[in-house]
PDB file of C-alpha atoms in Angstrom:
ATOM      1  CA  UNK A   1      40.553  72.616  17.448  1.00 92.00           C
ATOM      2  CA  UNK A   2      38.078  70.398  15.616  1.00 96.00           C
ATOM      3  CA  UNK A   3      38.380  66.646  16.233  1.00 95.00           C
ATOM      4  CA  UNK A   4      36.519  64.201  13.932  1.00 96.00           C
ATOM      5  CA  UNK A   5      35.699  60.876  15.612  1.00 94.00           C
ATOM      6  CA  UNK A   6      34.651  57.939  13.415  1.00 93.00           C
ATOM      7  CA  UNK A   7      32.941  55.041  15.211  1.00 89.00           C
ATOM      8  CA  UNK A   8      33.623  51.710  13.544  1.00 85.00           C
ATOM      9  CA  UNK A   9      30.879  49.076  13.643  1.00 82.00           C
ATOM     10  CA  UNK A  10      32.088  45.908  15.311  1.00 85.00           C
ATOM     11  CA  UNK A  11      30.496  42.545  14.588  1.00 87.00           C
ATOM     12  CA  UNK A  12      29.332  41.986  18.166  1.00 88.00           C
ATOM     13  CA  UNK A  13      25.687  40.976  17.575  1.00 93.00           C
ATOM     14  CA  UNK A  14      24.319  37.615  16.452  1.00 94.00           C
ATOM     15  CA  UNK A  15      21.438  37.254  14.015  1.00 96.00           C
ATOM     16  CA  UNK A  16      18.058  36.769  15.666  1.00 96.00           C
ATOM     17  CA  UNK A  17      15.093  34.714  14.469  1.00 97.00           C
ATOM     18  CA  UNK A  18      11.683  36.094  15.372  1.00 94.00           C
ATOM     19  CA  UNK A  19      10.413  32.483  15.611  1.00 95.00           C
ATOM     20  CA  UNK A  20      13.224  30.077  16.514  1.00 96.00           C
ATOM     21  CA  UNK A  21      10.815  27.122  16.648  1.00 97.00           C
ATOM     22  CA  UNK A  22       8.214  26.397  13.972  1.00 97.00           C
ATOM     23  CA  UNK A  23       5.950  23.447  13.136  1.00 97.00           C
ATOM     24  CA  UNK A  24       4.302  22.826   9.781  1.00 97.00           C
ATOM     25  CA  UNK A  25       1.829  20.156   8.675  1.00 97.00           C
ATOM     26  CA  UNK A  26       2.491  19.160   5.066  1.00 98.00           C
ATOM     27  CA  UNK A  27       0.046  16.992   3.058  1.00 97.00           C
ATOM     28  CA  UNK A  28       1.681  13.967   1.463  1.00 96.00           C
ATOM     29  CA  UNK A  29       0.464  14.965  -2.011  1.00 95.00           C
ATOM     30  CA  UNK A  30       1.927  18.486  -1.883  1.00 97.00           C
ATOM     31  CA  UNK A  31       3.361  19.366  -5.278  1.00 97.00           C
ATOM     32  CA  UNK A  32       7.088  19.801  -5.746  1.00 97.00           C
ATOM     33  CA  UNK A  33       8.272  23.462  -5.588  1.00 97.00           C
ATOM     34  CA  UNK A  34       5.442  24.453  -3.231  1.00 98.00           C
ATOM     35  CA  UNK A  35       6.485  26.915  -0.511  1.00 97.00           C
ATOM     36  CA  UNK A  36       6.286  25.297   2.934  1.00 97.00           C
ATOM     37  CA  UNK A  37       7.424  28.181   5.170  1.00 97.00           C
ATOM     38  CA  UNK A  38       7.364  31.745   3.878  1.00 97.00           C
ATOM     39  CA  UNK A  39      10.462  33.931   3.757  1.00 96.00           C
ATOM     40  CA  UNK A  40       8.894  36.474   6.095  1.00 96.00           C
ATOM     41  CA  UNK A  41       8.524  33.877   8.849  1.00 96.00           C
ATOM     42  CA  UNK A  42      12.137  32.746   8.636  1.00 96.00           C
ATOM     43  CA  UNK A  43      14.100  35.930   7.961  1.00 96.00           C
ATOM     44  CA  UNK A  44      16.555  36.772  10.733  1.00 96.00           C
ATOM     45  CA  UNK A  45      17.602  40.281  11.786  1.00 95.00           C
ATOM     46  CA  UNK A  46      21.036  41.547  12.795  1.00 94.00           C
ATOM     47  CA  UNK A  47      21.617  44.649  14.895  1.00 92.00           C
ATOM     48  CA  UNK A  48      24.914  45.125  13.065  1.00 90.00           C
ATOM     49  CA  UNK A  49      22.939  45.392   9.823  1.00 90.00           C
ATOM     50  CA  UNK A  50      25.047  42.666   8.245  1.00 91.00           C
ATOM     51  CA  UNK A  51      23.875  40.628   5.280  1.00 94.00           C
ATOM     52  CA  UNK A  52      22.455  37.299   6.496  1.00 96.00           C
ATOM     53  CA  UNK A  53      23.518  34.006   4.912  1.00 97.00           C
ATOM     54  CA  UNK A  54      21.285  30.949   5.382  1.00 97.00           C
ATOM     55  CA  UNK A  55      21.867  27.195   5.345  1.00 97.00           C
ATOM     56  CA  UNK A  56      19.301  24.389   5.792  1.00 97.00           C
ATOM     57  CA  UNK A  57      20.046  20.881   7.082  1.00 97.00           C
ATOM     58  CA  UNK A  58      17.982  17.946   8.352  1.00 97.00           C
ATOM     59  CA  UNK A  59      18.516  15.936  11.527  1.00 95.00           C
ATOM     60  CA  UNK A  60      16.510  12.835  10.563  1.00 95.00           C
ATOM     61  CA  UNK A  61      18.197  10.084   8.601  1.00 94.00           C
ATOM     62  CA  UNK A  62      16.957   9.382   5.053  1.00 93.00           C
ATOM     63  CA  UNK A  63      14.966  12.641   4.862  1.00 95.00           C
ATOM     64  CA  UNK A  64      17.683  14.752   3.254  1.00 95.00           C
ATOM     65  CA  UNK A  65      16.866  16.360  -0.083  1.00 95.00           C
ATOM     66  CA  UNK A  66      13.119  16.714   0.374  1.00 97.00           C
ATOM     67  CA  UNK A  67      13.187  20.322   1.590  1.00 98.00           C
ATOM     68  CA  UNK A  68      15.418  23.220   0.556  1.00 98.00           C
ATOM     69  CA  UNK A  69      15.692  27.018   0.750  1.00 98.00           C
ATOM     70  CA  UNK A  70      15.302  29.280  -2.268  1.00 97.00           C
ATOM     71  CA  UNK A  71      18.780  30.758  -1.957  1.00 96.00           C
ATOM     72  CA  UNK A  72      21.642  31.585   0.373  1.00 96.00           C
ATOM     73  CA  UNK A  73      20.009  34.950   1.122  1.00 96.00           C
ATOM     74  CA  UNK A  74      16.410  33.745   0.821  1.00 97.00           C
ATOM     75  CA  UNK A  75      15.328  31.375   3.637  1.00 97.00           C
ATOM     76  CA  UNK A  76      11.941  30.417   2.176  1.00 98.00           C
ATOM     77  CA  UNK A  77      11.599  26.638   2.555  1.00 98.00           C
ATOM     78  CA  UNK A  78      10.039  24.744  -0.356  1.00 98.00           C
ATOM     79  CA  UNK A  79       9.386  21.118  -1.268  1.00 98.00           C
ATOM     80  CA  UNK A  80      12.210  19.841  -3.470  1.00 97.00           C
ATOM     81  CA  UNK A  81      11.175  16.159  -3.849  1.00 96.00           C
ATOM     82  CA  UNK A  82       7.799  14.374  -3.766  1.00 96.00           C
ATOM     83  CA  UNK A  83       6.782  13.008  -0.367  1.00 96.00           C
ATOM     84  CA  UNK A  84       5.821   9.441   0.514  1.00 93.00           C
ATOM     85  CA  UNK A  85       4.081   8.890   3.849  1.00 93.00           C
ATOM     86  CA  UNK A  86       5.207   5.251   3.914  1.00 89.00           C
ATOM     87  CA  UNK A  87       8.859   6.333   3.885  1.00 91.00           C
ATOM     88  CA  UNK A  88       8.653   8.890   6.686  1.00 94.00           C
ATOM     89  CA  UNK A  89       5.960  10.959   8.368  1.00 95.00           C
ATOM     90  CA  UNK A  90       8.022  13.653  10.103  1.00 97.00           C
ATOM     91  CA  UNK A  91      11.401  15.321  10.029  1.00 97.00           C
ATOM     92  CA  UNK A  92      13.252  18.126  11.765  1.00 98.00           C
ATOM     93  CA  UNK A  93      15.043  20.868   9.848  1.00 98.00           C
ATOM     94  CA  UNK A  94      17.717  23.238  11.171  1.00 98.00           C
ATOM     95  CA  UNK A  95      18.008  26.660   9.561  1.00 98.00           C
ATOM     96  CA  UNK A  96      21.284  28.493  10.248  1.00 97.00           C
ATOM     97  CA  UNK A  97      21.590  32.272   9.910  1.00 97.00           C
ATOM     98  CA  UNK A  98      25.166  33.656   9.725  1.00 96.00           C
ATOM     99  CA  UNK A  99      26.411  37.194   9.410  1.00 94.00           C
ATOM    100  CA  UNK A 100      29.331  36.088   7.251  1.00 93.00           C
ATOM    101  CA  UNK A 101      29.536  33.635   4.333  1.00 93.00           C
ATOM    102  CA  UNK A 102      30.299  30.046   5.311  1.00 89.00           C
ATOM    103  CA  UNK A 103      33.744  30.275   3.711  1.00 90.00           C
ATOM    104  CA  UNK A 104      34.657  33.576   5.384  1.00 90.00           C
ATOM    105  CA  UNK A 105      37.750  33.510   7.644  1.00 90.00           C
ATOM    106  CA  UNK A 106      36.292  36.347   9.754  1.00 89.00           C
ATOM    107  CA  UNK A 107      34.564  35.841  13.068  1.00 88.00           C
ATOM    108  CA  UNK A 108      31.012  34.715  12.407  1.00 93.00           C
ATOM    109  CA  UNK A 109      27.927  34.900  14.602  1.00 95.00           C
ATOM    110  CA  UNK A 110      25.244  32.273  14.051  1.00 96.00           C
ATOM    111  CA  UNK A 111      21.596  31.753  15.007  1.00 97.00           C
ATOM    112  CA  UNK A 112      19.591  28.563  14.601  1.00 97.00           C
ATOM    113  CA  UNK A 113      15.881  27.985  13.986  1.00 98.00           C
ATOM    114  CA  UNK A 114      14.247  24.555  14.322  1.00 98.00           C
ATOM    115  CA  UNK A 115      11.457  23.660  11.903  1.00 98.00           C
ATOM    116  CA  UNK A 116       9.430  20.511  12.605  1.00 98.00           C
ATOM    117  CA  UNK A 117       7.740  19.068   9.534  1.00 98.00           C
ATOM    118  CA  UNK A 118       4.783  16.698  10.072  1.00 97.00           C
ATOM    119  CA  UNK A 119       3.674  14.760   6.980  1.00 97.00           C
ATOM    120  CA  UNK A 120      -0.073  14.197   6.742  1.00 96.00           C
ATOM    121  CA  UNK A 121      -1.190  11.146   4.773  1.00 95.00           C
ATOM    122  CA  UNK A 122      -3.275  11.985   1.707  1.00 94.00           C
ATOM    123  CA  UNK A 123      -5.896   9.930  -0.088  1.00 94.00           C
ATOM    124  CA  UNK A 124      -3.555   8.829  -2.864  1.00 92.00           C
ATOM    125  CA  UNK A 125      -4.275   5.101  -3.295  1.00 94.00           C
ATOM    126  CA  UNK A 126      -7.238   3.000  -4.386  1.00 96.00           C
ATOM    127  CA  UNK A 127      -8.594   0.199  -2.132  1.00 97.00           C
ATOM    128  CA  UNK A 128      -6.663  -3.051  -1.743  1.00 97.00           C
ATOM    129  CA  UNK A 129      -8.444  -6.391  -1.908  1.00 98.00           C
ATOM    130  CA  UNK A 130      -7.176  -8.770   0.779  1.00 97.00           C
ATOM    131  CA  UNK A 131      -5.236 -10.921   1.082  1.00 96.00           C
ATOM    132  CA  UNK A 132      -2.553  -9.305  -1.033  1.00 95.00           C
ATOM    133  CA  UNK A 133       1.217  -9.412  -1.400  1.00 94.00           C
ATOM    134  CA  UNK A 134       3.608  -6.477  -1.575  1.00 93.00           C
ATOM    135  CA  UNK A 135       5.322  -6.013  -4.909  1.00 89.00           C
ATOM    136  CA  UNK A 136       9.116  -6.378  -4.572  1.00 87.00           C
ATOM    137  CA  UNK A 137       8.830  -5.542  -0.833  1.00 84.00           C
ATOM    138  CA  UNK A 138       7.373  -2.144  -1.729  1.00 85.00           C
ATOM    139  CA  UNK A 139       4.691  -1.474   0.889  1.00 85.00           C
ATOM    140  CA  UNK A 140       3.004   1.092  -1.351  1.00 86.00           C
ATOM    141  CA  UNK A 141       1.887  -1.572  -3.864  1.00 90.00           C
ATOM    142  CA  UNK A 142      -0.066  -4.715  -2.889  1.00 94.00           C
ATOM    143  CA  UNK A 143      -1.231  -7.278  -5.471  1.00 94.00           C
ATOM    144  CA  UNK A 144      -4.234  -9.514  -4.717  1.00 95.00           C
ATOM    145  CA  UNK A 145      -5.174 -12.865  -6.262  1.00 94.00           C
ATOM    146  CA  UNK A 146      -8.560 -13.625  -7.859  1.00 96.00           C
ATOM    147  CA  UNK A 147     -11.308 -15.056  -5.646  1.00 98.00           C
ATOM    148  CA  UNK A 148     -12.919 -18.382  -6.489  1.00 97.00           C
ATOM    149  CA  UNK A 149     -15.854 -20.454  -5.299  1.00 97.00           C
ATOM    150  CA  UNK A 150     -18.463 -22.922  -6.509  1.00 95.00           C
ATOM    151  CA  UNK A 151     -22.180 -23.573  -6.407  1.00 96.00           C
ATOM    152  CA  UNK A 152     -24.276 -26.654  -7.074  1.00 94.00           C
ATOM    153  CA  UNK A 153     -26.337 -26.712 -10.235  1.00 92.00           C
ATOM    154  CA  UNK A 154     -30.108 -26.402  -9.699  1.00 91.00           C
ATOM    155  CA  UNK A 155     -29.631 -25.706  -5.994  1.00 92.00           C
ATOM    156  CA  UNK A 156     -30.273 -22.463  -4.144  1.00 94.00           C
ATOM    157  CA  UNK A 157     -27.846 -21.434  -1.416  1.00 93.00           C
ATOM    158  CA  UNK A 158     -29.199 -19.050   1.222  1.00 92.00           C
ATOM    159  CA  UNK A 159     -25.874 -18.499   2.986  1.00 95.00           C
ATOM    160  CA  UNK A 160     -22.962 -16.315   1.799  1.00 97.00           C
ATOM    161  CA  UNK A 161     -20.763 -18.282  -0.581  1.00 97.00           C
ATOM    162  CA  UNK A 162     -17.454 -19.623   0.686  1.00 97.00           C
ATOM    163  CA  UNK A 163     -14.592 -18.292  -1.391  1.00 97.00           C
ATOM    164  CA  UNK A 164     -10.873 -18.875  -1.698  1.00 97.00           C
ATOM    165  CA  UNK A 165      -8.478 -17.501  -0.528  1.00 96.00           C
ATOM    166  CA  UNK A 166     -11.085 -15.834   1.697  1.00 95.00           C
ATOM    167  CA  UNK A 167     -14.191 -13.620   1.703  1.00 97.00           C
ATOM    168  CA  UNK A 168     -14.351 -10.532  -0.499  1.00 98.00           C
ATOM    169  CA  UNK A 169     -12.778  -7.783   1.573  1.00 98.00           C
ATOM    170  CA  UNK A 170     -10.997  -4.533   0.717  1.00 98.00           C
ATOM    171  CA  UNK A 171      -9.393  -1.777   2.789  1.00 97.00           C
ATOM    172  CA  UNK A 172      -8.266   1.790   2.258  1.00 96.00           C
ATOM    173  CA  UNK A 173      -4.442   1.552   2.237  1.00 95.00           C
ATOM    174  CA  UNK A 174      -4.219   5.177   3.337  1.00 94.00           C
ATOM    175  CA  UNK A 175      -4.744   3.844   6.840  1.00 92.00           C
ATOM    176  CA  UNK A 176      -4.807   7.156   8.722  1.00 94.00           C
ATOM    177  CA  UNK A 177      -7.807   8.084   6.536  1.00 94.00           C
ATOM    178  CA  UNK A 178      -9.338   4.573   6.422  1.00 95.00           C
ATOM    179  CA  UNK A 179     -12.306   5.536   4.281  1.00 96.00           C
ATOM    180  CA  UNK A 180     -15.336   3.221   4.303  1.00 97.00           C
ATOM    181  CA  UNK A 181     -15.514   0.767   1.393  1.00 98.00           C
ATOM    182  CA  UNK A 182     -18.660  -0.251  -0.503  1.00 98.00           C
ATOM    183  CA  UNK A 183     -18.947  -3.188  -2.903  1.00 98.00           C
ATOM    184  CA  UNK A 184     -20.853  -3.778  -6.138  1.00 98.00           C
ATOM    185  CA  UNK A 185     -20.875  -6.263  -9.020  1.00 98.00           C
ATOM    186  CA  UNK A 186     -19.999  -4.476 -12.248  1.00 97.00           C
ATOM    187  CA  UNK A 187     -19.609  -7.349 -14.704  1.00 97.00           C
ATOM    188  CA  UNK A 188     -20.078 -11.037 -15.454  1.00 97.00           C
ATOM    189  CA  UNK A 189     -23.318 -11.440 -13.489  1.00 97.00           C
ATOM    190  CA  UNK A 190     -25.387 -13.174 -16.187  1.00 94.00           C
ATOM    191  CA  UNK A 191     -29.136 -13.193 -15.379  1.00 94.00           C
ATOM    192  CA  UNK A 192     -28.380 -11.418 -12.087  1.00 96.00           C
ATOM    193  CA  UNK A 193     -27.778 -14.745 -10.366  1.00 97.00           C
ATOM    194  CA  UNK A 194     -25.558 -13.239  -7.669  1.00 97.00           C
ATOM    195  CA  UNK A 195     -25.570 -10.158  -5.471  1.00 97.00           C
ATOM    196  CA  UNK A 196     -22.955  -8.656  -3.172  1.00 98.00           C
ATOM    197  CA  UNK A 197     -23.654  -6.925   0.123  1.00 97.00           C
ATOM    198  CA  UNK A 198     -22.551  -3.308  -0.300  1.00 97.00           C
ATOM    199  CA  UNK A 199     -21.184  -3.079   3.235  1.00 97.00           C
ATOM    200  CA  UNK A 200     -19.790  -6.550   4.005  1.00 97.00           C
ATOM    201  CA  UNK A 201     -18.817  -7.849   0.563  1.00 97.00           C
ATOM    202  CA  UNK A 202     -20.677 -11.143   1.191  1.00 97.00           C
ATOM    203  CA  UNK A 203     -21.599 -12.837  -2.079  1.00 98.00           C
ATOM    204  CA  UNK A 204     -25.032 -14.534  -2.169  1.00 97.00           C
ATOM    205  CA  UNK A 205     -27.354 -16.149  -4.725  1.00 97.00           C
ATOM    206  CA  UNK A 206     -30.555 -14.584  -6.035  1.00 97.00           C
ATOM    207  CA  UNK A 207     -31.707 -17.663  -7.988  1.00 95.00           C
ATOM    208  CA  UNK A 208     -30.637 -21.170  -8.898  1.00 95.00           C
ATOM    209  CA  UNK A 209     -28.193 -21.901 -11.721  1.00 94.00           C
ATOM    210  CA  UNK A 210     -29.493 -24.182 -14.453  1.00 91.00           C
ATOM    211  CA  UNK A 211     -26.455 -24.170 -16.718  1.00 91.00           C
ATOM    212  CA  UNK A 212     -23.026 -25.699 -16.018  1.00 90.00           C
ATOM    213  CA  UNK A 213     -21.301 -22.585 -17.353  1.00 93.00           C
ATOM    214  CA  UNK A 214     -18.966 -20.835 -14.890  1.00 95.00           C
ATOM    215  CA  UNK A 215     -19.339 -17.190 -13.870  1.00 97.00           C
ATOM    216  CA  UNK A 216     -16.503 -14.663 -13.963  1.00 97.00           C
ATOM    217  CA  UNK A 217     -17.739 -11.811 -11.802  1.00 98.00           C
ATOM    218  CA  UNK A 218     -16.163  -8.369 -11.591  1.00 98.00           C
ATOM    219  CA  UNK A 219     -16.568  -6.918  -8.092  1.00 98.00           C
ATOM    220  CA  UNK A 220     -15.711  -3.271  -7.490  1.00 98.00           C
ATOM    221  CA  UNK A 221     -14.632  -1.811  -4.152  1.00 98.00           C
ATOM    222  CA  UNK A 222     -15.158   1.964  -3.933  1.00 98.00           C
ATOM    223  CA  UNK A 223     -14.303   4.541  -1.282  1.00 97.00           C
ATOM    224  CA  UNK A 224     -17.424   6.266   0.016  1.00 97.00           C
ATOM    225  CA  UNK A 225     -15.946   9.767   0.100  1.00 95.00           C
ATOM    226  CA  UNK A 226     -14.163   9.510  -3.253  1.00 93.00           C
ATOM    227  CA  UNK A 227     -15.753   7.341  -5.940  1.00 93.00           C
ATOM    228  CA  UNK A 228     -12.700   7.859  -8.155  1.00 94.00           C
ATOM    229  CA  UNK A 229     -10.748   5.689  -5.756  1.00 96.00           C
ATOM    230  CA  UNK A 230     -11.816   2.149  -6.662  1.00 97.00           C
ATOM    231  CA  UNK A 231     -10.425  -1.299  -7.448  1.00 97.00           C
ATOM    232  CA  UNK A 232     -11.916  -4.271  -9.284  1.00 97.00           C
ATOM    233  CA  UNK A 233     -11.381  -7.937  -8.347  1.00 97.00           C
ATOM    234  CA  UNK A 234     -12.257 -11.073 -10.296  1.00 98.00           C
ATOM    235  CA  UNK A 235     -14.453 -13.745  -8.676  1.00 98.00           C
ATOM    236  CA  UNK A 236     -14.723 -17.070 -10.534  1.00 97.00           C
ATOM    237  CA  UNK A 237     -17.758 -19.163  -9.574  1.00 97.00           C
ATOM    238  CA  UNK A 238     -17.761 -22.723 -10.916  1.00 96.00           C
ATOM    239  CA  UNK A 239     -21.071 -24.568 -11.297  1.00 95.00           C
ATOM    240  CA  UNK A 240     -20.837 -28.249 -10.323  1.00 91.00           C
ATOM    241  CA  UNK A 241     -23.132 -31.217  -9.790  1.00 85.00           C
ATOM    242  CA  UNK A 242     -23.894 -31.805  -6.150  1.00 81.00           C
ATOM    243  CA  UNK A 243     -21.975 -34.676  -4.590  1.00 79.00           C
ATOM    244  CA  UNK A 244     -24.172 -36.980  -2.495  1.00 79.00           C
ATOM    245  CA  UNK A 245     -21.747 -39.861  -1.978  1.00 84.00           C
ATOM    246  CA  UNK A 246     -18.106 -40.078  -0.971  1.00 89.00           C
ATOM    247  CA  UNK A 247     -15.718 -42.043  -3.201  1.00 90.00           C
ATOM    248  CA  UNK A 248     -14.819 -45.594  -2.163  1.00 91.00           C
ATOM    249  CA  UNK A 249     -12.216 -48.215  -3.091  1.00 92.00           C
ATOM    250  CA  UNK A 250     -13.338 -51.394  -4.812  1.00 88.00           C
ATOM    251  CA  UNK A 251     -11.354 -53.450  -2.319  1.00 89.00           C
ATOM    252  CA  UNK A 252     -10.478 -52.922   1.290  1.00 90.00           C
ATOM    253  CA  UNK A 253      -7.003 -54.450   0.896  1.00 93.00           C
ATOM    254  CA  UNK A 254      -4.759 -54.627  -2.174  1.00 93.00           C
ATOM    255  CA  UNK A 255      -1.846 -57.091  -2.309  1.00 93.00           C
ATOM    256  CA  UNK A 256       1.060 -56.698  -4.689  1.00 93.00           C
ATOM    257  CA  UNK A 257       4.459 -58.142  -5.523  1.00 91.00           C
ATOM    258  CA  UNK A 258       7.645 -56.137  -6.174  1.00 89.00           C
ATOM    259  CA  UNK A 259      10.763 -57.835  -7.546  1.00 86.00           C
ATOM    260  CA  UNK A 260      14.233 -57.118  -6.200  1.00 89.00           C
ATOM    261  CA  UNK A 261      16.620 -55.263  -8.479  1.00 89.00           C
ATOM    262  CA  UNK A 262      14.065 -53.552 -10.697  1.00 88.00           C
ATOM    263  CA  UNK A 263      14.746 -49.911 -11.680  1.00 92.00           C
ATOM    264  CA  UNK A 264      12.679 -46.985 -10.405  1.00 90.00           C
ATOM    265  CA  UNK A 265       9.147 -46.575 -11.806  1.00 89.00           C
ATOM    266  CA  UNK A 266       8.821 -50.291 -12.490  1.00 91.00           C
ATOM    267  CA  UNK A 267       5.354 -51.852 -12.107  1.00 91.00           C
ATOM    268  CA  UNK A 268       4.142 -53.530  -8.936  1.00 92.00           C
ATOM    269  CA  UNK A 269       2.277 -56.699  -9.941  1.00 91.00           C
ATOM    270  CA  UNK A 270      -0.751 -58.373  -8.427  1.00 92.00           C
ATOM    271  CA  UNK A 271       0.097 -60.939  -5.786  1.00 90.00           C
ATOM    272  CA  UNK A 272      -0.191 -64.419  -7.304  1.00 87.00           C
ATOM    273  CA  UNK A 273      -0.285 -63.008 -10.843  1.00 88.00           C
ATOM    274  CA  UNK A 274       3.186 -61.652 -11.748  1.00 83.00           C
ATOM    275  CA  UNK A 275       2.082 -60.781 -15.298  1.00 87.00           C
ATOM    276  CA  UNK A 276      -0.714 -58.334 -14.311  1.00 92.00           C
ATOM    277  CA  UNK A 277       0.160 -54.878 -12.905  1.00 93.00           C
ATOM    278  CA  UNK A 278      -1.520 -53.951  -9.624  1.00 93.00           C
ATOM    279  CA  UNK A 279      -4.207 -51.301 -10.208  1.00 93.00           C
ATOM    280  CA  UNK A 280      -5.897 -49.452  -7.358  1.00 93.00           C
ATOM    281  CA  UNK A 281      -9.259 -48.005  -8.355  1.00 90.00           C
ATOM    282  CA  UNK A 282     -11.912 -45.937  -6.598  1.00 90.00           C
ATOM    283  CA  UNK A 283     -15.571 -45.430  -7.468  1.00 89.00           C
ATOM    284  CA  UNK A 284     -18.109 -42.674  -6.856  1.00 85.00           C
ATOM    285  CA  UNK A 285     -21.859 -43.249  -6.979  1.00 82.00           C
ATOM    286  CA  UNK A 286     -22.323 -39.662  -8.131  1.00 76.00           C
ATOM    287  CA  UNK A 287     -20.528 -40.628 -11.331  1.00 73.00           C
ATOM    288  CA  UNK A 288     -21.565 -44.232 -12.046  1.00 73.00           C
ATOM    289  CA  UNK A 289     -20.482 -44.116 -15.684  1.00 71.00           C
ATOM    290  CA  UNK A 290     -16.940 -42.889 -15.039  1.00 62.00           C
TER     291      UNK A 290
END
């Protein structure tokens, strides 16, 4: 008597990841569609020799959609959307491996792998001159105002010039890199009257100014390790006559008369002379002809 016994394979084994926990550092400027974790590192095995179906999710809010897998049977993780370090610098992905399709009514065994993604800031932005204001509350764009100052005609200043809204100063906005900044004047410096300290940004005079014409300097801030990352700020220097005397009023006390019932913006008249408007005047010895 010959008896043929057929052993039926039962789905009694779960898929297994060789590396259930992975960490990857991803530069911020990684190009879209770049592979982040190779298929070989993420493929699960199943002792039942079933086909494995994969699904990728994220556990960190507002980081969905940046990473994806190539296909339901291909677990290679790739970058699906451009990264921005200012929006988030890490996320955690969960990769599920099932031995049945998600929609299958049959009993399904599942394995899970955890992939930690750490975003590394890249040198993507040029220096910012300070102070500056964010554009529409976007912390990736900061707009600075022009600098301004003044010097006296025919007078040499040996100290760094005082500027508004503050001294010339720029920073690398990619703050985890924080490259050193150097300064130079690249325009508007007629007759080389001014110079800027390459390290501090202090603006000083090389010679006196003999003309009342203003200067409109162009000062460039450059990153030391990447000269293609630079910004240019405008510095307006006005040339004025030196003021030796403070202004003064012609009188110490002015007396006037206001009439009841007059409309707004009516004249106040001199006391004792209701036909002559009251005029308050000041003088300055630096401008005797004015």
